[in-house]
Short mmCIF file of C-alpha atoms in Angstrom, two decimals:
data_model
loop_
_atom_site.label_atom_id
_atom_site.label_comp_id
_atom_site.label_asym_id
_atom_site.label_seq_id
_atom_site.Cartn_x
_atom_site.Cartn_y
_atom_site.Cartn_z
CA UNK A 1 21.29 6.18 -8.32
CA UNK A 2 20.20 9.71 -8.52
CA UNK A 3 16.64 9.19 -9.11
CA UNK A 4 16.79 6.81 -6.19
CA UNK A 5 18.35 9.41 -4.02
CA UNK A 6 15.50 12.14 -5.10
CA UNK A 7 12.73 9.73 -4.50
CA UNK A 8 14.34 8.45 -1.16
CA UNK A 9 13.90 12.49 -0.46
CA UNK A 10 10.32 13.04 -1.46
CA UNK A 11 9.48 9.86 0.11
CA UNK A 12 10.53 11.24 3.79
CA UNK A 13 8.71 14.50 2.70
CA UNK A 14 5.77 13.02 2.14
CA UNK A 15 4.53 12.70 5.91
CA UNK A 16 3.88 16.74 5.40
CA UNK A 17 -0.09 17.55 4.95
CA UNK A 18 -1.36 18.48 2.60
CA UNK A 19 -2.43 22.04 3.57
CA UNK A 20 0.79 22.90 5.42
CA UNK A 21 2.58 22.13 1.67
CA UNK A 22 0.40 23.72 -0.22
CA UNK A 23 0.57 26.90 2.35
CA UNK A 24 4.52 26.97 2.06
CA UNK A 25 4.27 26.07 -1.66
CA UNK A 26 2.29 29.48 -1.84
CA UNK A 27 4.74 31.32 0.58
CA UNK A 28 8.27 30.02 -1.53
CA UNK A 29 6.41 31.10 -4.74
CA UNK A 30 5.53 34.69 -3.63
CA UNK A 31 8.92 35.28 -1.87
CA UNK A 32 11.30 34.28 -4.36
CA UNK A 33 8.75 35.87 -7.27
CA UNK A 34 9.33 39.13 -5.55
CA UNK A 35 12.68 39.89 -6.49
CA UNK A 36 13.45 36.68 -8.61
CA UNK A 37 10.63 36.36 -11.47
CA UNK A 38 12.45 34.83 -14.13
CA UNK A 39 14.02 32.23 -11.85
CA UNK A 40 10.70 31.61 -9.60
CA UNK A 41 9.12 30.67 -13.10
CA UNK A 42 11.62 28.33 -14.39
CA UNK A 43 12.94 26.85 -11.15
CA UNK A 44 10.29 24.12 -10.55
CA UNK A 45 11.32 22.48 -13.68
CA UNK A 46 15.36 22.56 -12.63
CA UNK A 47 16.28 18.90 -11.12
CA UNK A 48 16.62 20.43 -7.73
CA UNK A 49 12.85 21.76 -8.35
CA UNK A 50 11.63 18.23 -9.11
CA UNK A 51 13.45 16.47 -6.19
CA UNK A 52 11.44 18.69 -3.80
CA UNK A 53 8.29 17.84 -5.58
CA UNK A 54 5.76 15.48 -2.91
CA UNK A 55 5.19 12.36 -4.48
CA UNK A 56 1.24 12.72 -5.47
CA UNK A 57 2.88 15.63 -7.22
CA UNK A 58 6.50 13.42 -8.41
CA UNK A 59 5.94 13.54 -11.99
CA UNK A 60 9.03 10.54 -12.27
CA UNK A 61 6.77 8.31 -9.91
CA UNK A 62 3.63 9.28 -11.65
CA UNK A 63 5.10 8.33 -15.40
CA UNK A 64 7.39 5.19 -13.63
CA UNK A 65 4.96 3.58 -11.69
CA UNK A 66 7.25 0.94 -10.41
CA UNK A 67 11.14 1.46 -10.34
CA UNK A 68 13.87 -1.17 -9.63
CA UNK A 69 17.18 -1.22 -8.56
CA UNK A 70 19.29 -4.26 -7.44
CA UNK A 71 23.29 -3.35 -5.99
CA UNK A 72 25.37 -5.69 -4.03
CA UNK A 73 22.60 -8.26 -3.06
CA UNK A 74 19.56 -6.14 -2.66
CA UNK A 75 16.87 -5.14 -4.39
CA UNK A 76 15.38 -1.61 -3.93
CA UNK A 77 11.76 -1.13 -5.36
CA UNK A 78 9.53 2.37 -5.51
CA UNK A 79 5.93 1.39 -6.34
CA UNK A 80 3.47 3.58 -7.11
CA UNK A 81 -0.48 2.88 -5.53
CA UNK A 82 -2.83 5.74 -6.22
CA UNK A 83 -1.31 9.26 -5.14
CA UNK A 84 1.15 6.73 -2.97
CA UNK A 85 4.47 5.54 -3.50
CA UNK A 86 5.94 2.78 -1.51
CA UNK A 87 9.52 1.83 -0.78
CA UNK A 88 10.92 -1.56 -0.21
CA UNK A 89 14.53 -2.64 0.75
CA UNK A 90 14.49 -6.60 0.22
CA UNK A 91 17.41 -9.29 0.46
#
C-alpha cells in the first residue's frame, strides 16, 4: 500500500512542467547544500526522496512498468507508457 500511496503522489505531481521542476529541483539542491551537504547528497535516495521523484524520473515506475493491486472489490493498476504513467481505478 505504500508504494501505491507514493505513486498516487507523484502521479498528482506530475501536471508540473518540466522547466518549473527542474528550476525548483536546482533551487532545493543549492539551499539545503548550503548548510546541509552531507544530507543534500544522500537525501534523494531516502524513501521520502523517491516519493517526491516525477514519474519520467520514478525509478519504481520505470523498473515496474505495470503494478497491480486488487482490495475489497477493486482493482488499482499503474501502467507505465513512455515517460507516462497511467492510473486506473476499475470495479
Amino acid at each position: 500500500m505504500r508504494i501505491i500511496s507514493v505513486v498516487l503522489f507523484t502521479l498528482a505531481m506530475s501536471r508540473v512542467s518540466p522547466a518549473a521542476d527542474n528550476q525548483a529541483k536546482q533551487a532545493r539542491a543549492f539551499t539545503c547544500a548550503t548548510c546541509h551537504r552531507d544530507e543534500a547528497q544522500f537525501q534523494p535516495k531516502t524513501p521520502m526522496g523517491i516519493g517526491l521523484q516525477l514519474p519520467p524520473d520514478q525509478t519504481i515506475l520505470i523498473t515496474h512498468p505495470k503494478l497491480t493491486f486488487e482490495s475489497r472489490g477493486f482493482s488499482y493498476v499503474i501502467e507505465r507508457h513512455g515517460d507516462q504513467s497511467t492510473y486506473t481505478v476499475s470495479a
